[in-house]
Amino acid sequence: MGLTLEMMVPKTTFARRLEKQMDFDWLINQVKPYFPDAQDRTAAPVRALCLILLEHLEPYGLRCGDRPLLASIYDNWRDNTAYMLLLQAVPGDIPAYRTLSDFGDIPVFEDVFYPVAGKLPPEVLRELLAHVLTNCAASRIAAEYPDQPLHYMNRLSKEEQAVEVERLARDYAEQFYQEVAAYRELAGQ
């Protein structure tokens, strides 16, 4: 029996805790009107949603440098086995992962974010984010740092959580479209 990505990712990672809250079937059904080919969790809008949530809910492990944060998350995706598990993809250019044939190669950054920004209305993205954030808050997923939403939301009442979830979903959706625009500008497109 060979080494698998499943074996390489500890059960306690944030990516695994987030994965339990994603409700992939519901998400796929919600994006079908905009992405008819979306069949499973590897669809661009589902991967984009996962990456947006990682950006905001687990930001401290992410390198940024002078690039927009979503672009740096793409780099982290390629380097982090927990993210690869969540996103169900392994880059073929990393020799150690070539034997893990259950996973396809990670598409280029533009193949994930550009179609989502171009086809998914902001209010739908906001709805999807709110759904997952509500699941996370209800299950009291823990976050490591006090200023992270999944840390401080645990102290809020259900009503306060609902208000905070709506605010965060709106902010994250707006920031996503702004960051894609910034990345396009940086890339000269």
Coordinates of C-alpha atoms in Angstrom, one line a residue:
M1 CA 0.0 0.0 0.0
G2 CA 1.5 3.3 -1.1
L3 CA 1.4 6.7 0.7
T4 CA -1.8 8.6 -0.1
L5 CA -2.7 12.3 0.4
E6 CA -5.3 11.1 2.9
M7 CA -2.6 9.6 5.0
M8 CA -0.4 12.7 4.8
V9 CA -2.9 15.1 6.2
P10 CA -3.4 15.1 10.0
K11 CA -7.0 14.7 11.2
T12 CA -6.8 17.9 13.2
T13 CA -5.9 20.4 10.4
F14 CA -8.1 23.3 9.8
A15 CA -8.7 22.2 6.2
R16 CA -10.3 18.9 7.5
R17 CA -12.5 20.8 10.0
L18 CA -13.6 23.2 7.2
E19 CA -14.2 20.2 4.9
K20 CA -16.8 18.8 7.3
Q21 CA -18.8 22.0 7.1
M22 CA -18.8 22.5 3.3
D23 CA -22.0 20.6 2.3
F24 CA -20.6 20.0 -1.2
D25 CA -23.8 18.6 -2.7
W26 CA -25.7 21.7 -1.7
L27 CA -22.9 24.0 -3.0
I28 CA -22.8 22.1 -6.4
N29 CA -26.6 22.4 -6.8
Q30 CA -26.4 26.2 -6.0
V31 CA -23.7 26.8 -8.7
K32 CA -25.3 24.6 -11.4
P33 CA -27.3 27.5 -13.0
Y34 CA -24.0 29.4 -13.5
F35 CA -21.7 26.4 -14.1
P36 CA -23.7 23.6 -15.7
D37 CA -20.7 21.3 -15.9
A38 CA -20.1 21.4 -12.1
Q39 CA -20.3 17.8 -11.1
D40 CA -18.3 17.5 -7.9
R41 CA -16.2 19.4 -5.4
T42 CA -13.4 20.0 -7.9
A43 CA -15.6 22.5 -9.9
A44 CA -14.0 25.9 -10.1
P45 CA -16.7 27.7 -8.0
V46 CA -16.4 25.2 -5.2
R47 CA -12.6 25.4 -5.2
A48 CA -12.8 29.1 -5.3
L49 CA -15.2 29.1 -2.3
C50 CA -12.8 26.9 -0.3
L51 CA -9.9 29.2 -1.1
I52 CA -11.8 32.3 -0.2
L53 CA -12.7 30.7 3.2
L54 CA -9.1 29.6 3.7
E55 CA -7.9 33.2 2.9
H56 CA -10.1 34.7 5.7
L57 CA -10.4 31.9 8.2
E58 CA -6.8 30.7 8.3
P59 CA -4.8 33.6 7.1
Y60 CA -1.7 33.3 9.3
G61 CA -0.1 30.4 7.4
L62 CA -0.3 32.2 4.1
R63 CA 2.6 34.0 2.3
C64 CA 1.6 37.1 0.4
G65 CA 4.6 39.2 -0.5
D66 CA 3.7 41.8 -3.2
R67 CA 0.9 39.7 -4.8
P68 CA -2.8 39.8 -4.1
L69 CA -3.6 37.4 -1.3
L70 CA -5.7 35.1 -3.5
A71 CA -2.7 34.6 -5.8
S72 CA -0.5 33.7 -2.8
I73 CA -3.1 31.2 -1.6
Y74 CA -2.9 29.5 -4.9
D75 CA 0.9 29.1 -4.3
N76 CA 0.1 27.8 -0.8
W77 CA -2.4 25.3 -2.3
R78 CA 0.4 23.9 -4.4
D79 CA 2.7 23.5 -1.3
N80 CA 0.2 22.5 1.4
T81 CA -1.1 18.9 1.5
A82 CA -4.0 19.9 3.7
Y83 CA -5.2 22.4 1.1
M84 CA -4.7 19.8 -1.6
L85 CA -6.9 17.4 0.3
L86 CA -9.6 20.0 0.8
L87 CA -9.5 21.0 -2.9
Q88 CA -9.1 17.4 -4.2
A89 CA -6.1 18.2 -6.4
V90 CA -2.4 17.5 -6.6
P91 CA -0.1 19.4 -8.9
G92 CA 1.6 17.1 -11.4
D93 CA 4.8 19.2 -11.3
I94 CA 5.6 18.0 -7.7
P95 CA 7.2 14.6 -8.3
A96 CA 6.3 13.2 -4.9
Y97 CA 2.6 13.6 -5.8
R98 CA 2.7 12.1 -9.3
T99 CA 1.9 8.7 -7.9
L100 CA -1.3 9.9 -6.2
S101 CA -3.3 9.2 -9.3
D102 CA -6.7 9.7 -7.6
F103 CA -6.3 13.4 -8.0
G104 CA -6.1 15.6 -11.1
D105 CA -3.6 18.4 -11.6
I106 CA -4.3 21.8 -10.1
P107 CA -5.5 24.1 -12.8
V108 CA -3.9 27.5 -13.3
F109 CA -5.0 30.3 -11.0
E110 CA -6.9 32.0 -13.7
D111 CA -8.9 28.8 -14.4
V112 CA -10.4 28.8 -10.9
F113 CA -10.9 32.5 -10.1
Y114 CA -11.6 34.2 -13.4
P115 CA -14.6 32.1 -14.4
V116 CA -16.1 32.4 -10.9
A117 CA -15.7 36.2 -11.0
G118 CA -17.1 36.4 -14.5
K119 CA -20.1 34.1 -14.1
L120 CA -21.1 34.0 -10.4
P121 CA -23.1 37.1 -9.3
P122 CA -21.8 38.7 -6.1
E123 CA -25.1 38.0 -4.2
V124 CA -24.8 34.3 -5.0
L125 CA -21.2 34.1 -3.8
R126 CA -22.3 36.0 -0.7
E127 CA -25.1 33.4 -0.1
L128 CA -22.7 30.5 -0.5
L129 CA -20.2 32.0 1.9
A130 CA -23.0 32.7 4.4
H131 CA -24.1 29.1 4.2
V132 CA -20.7 27.7 5.0
L133 CA -20.0 30.3 7.7
T134 CA -23.3 29.5 9.4
N135 CA -22.4 25.8 9.4
C136 CA -19.0 26.6 10.9
A137 CA -20.5 28.9 13.6
A138 CA -23.2 26.4 14.5
S139 CA -20.7 23.6 14.9
R140 CA -18.3 25.8 16.8
I141 CA -15.3 25.1 14.7
A142 CA -12.3 26.4 16.6
A143 CA -9.8 28.8 15.3
E144 CA -6.4 29.4 16.7
Y145 CA -6.2 33.2 17.0
P146 CA -8.6 35.5 18.9
D147 CA -9.1 37.9 15.9
Q148 CA -10.2 35.1 13.6
P149 CA -14.0 34.9 13.0
L150 CA -14.3 31.2 14.0
H151 CA -12.6 32.1 17.4
Y152 CA -14.6 35.2 18.4
M153 CA -18.0 34.1 16.9
N154 CA -18.1 31.2 19.4
R155 CA -18.8 33.7 22.1
L156 CA -21.7 35.3 20.3
S157 CA -25.4 34.5 20.7
K158 CA -27.1 32.9 17.7
E159 CA -28.6 36.2 16.7
E160 CA -25.3 38.0 16.9
Q161 CA -23.7 35.1 14.9
A162 CA -26.3 35.5 12.2
V163 CA -25.5 39.2 11.9
E164 CA -21.8 38.6 11.9
V165 CA -22.1 35.8 9.3
E166 CA -24.0 38.2 6.9
R167 CA -21.4 40.9 7.4
L168 CA -18.4 38.6 6.8
A169 CA -20.1 36.9 3.8
R170 CA -20.7 40.4 2.2
D171 CA -17.1 41.5 3.0
Y172 CA -15.5 38.4 1.7
A173 CA -17.5 38.4 -1.5
E174 CA -16.6 42.1 -2.2
Q175 CA -13.0 41.4 -1.4
F176 CA -12.9 38.4 -3.8
Y177 CA -14.1 40.5 -6.8
Q178 CA -11.6 43.3 -5.8
E179 CA -8.7 40.9 -5.6
V180 CA -9.5 39.2 -8.9
A181 CA -9.5 42.7 -10.5
A182 CA -6.2 43.6 -8.8
Y183 CA -4.7 40.3 -10.0
R184 CA -5.8 40.9 -13.6
E185 CA -4.3 44.4 -13.4
L186 CA -1.1 43.0 -12.0
A187 CA -1.0 40.4 -14.8
G188 CA -1.7 43.2 -17.4
Q189 CA -5.1 41.8 -18.5

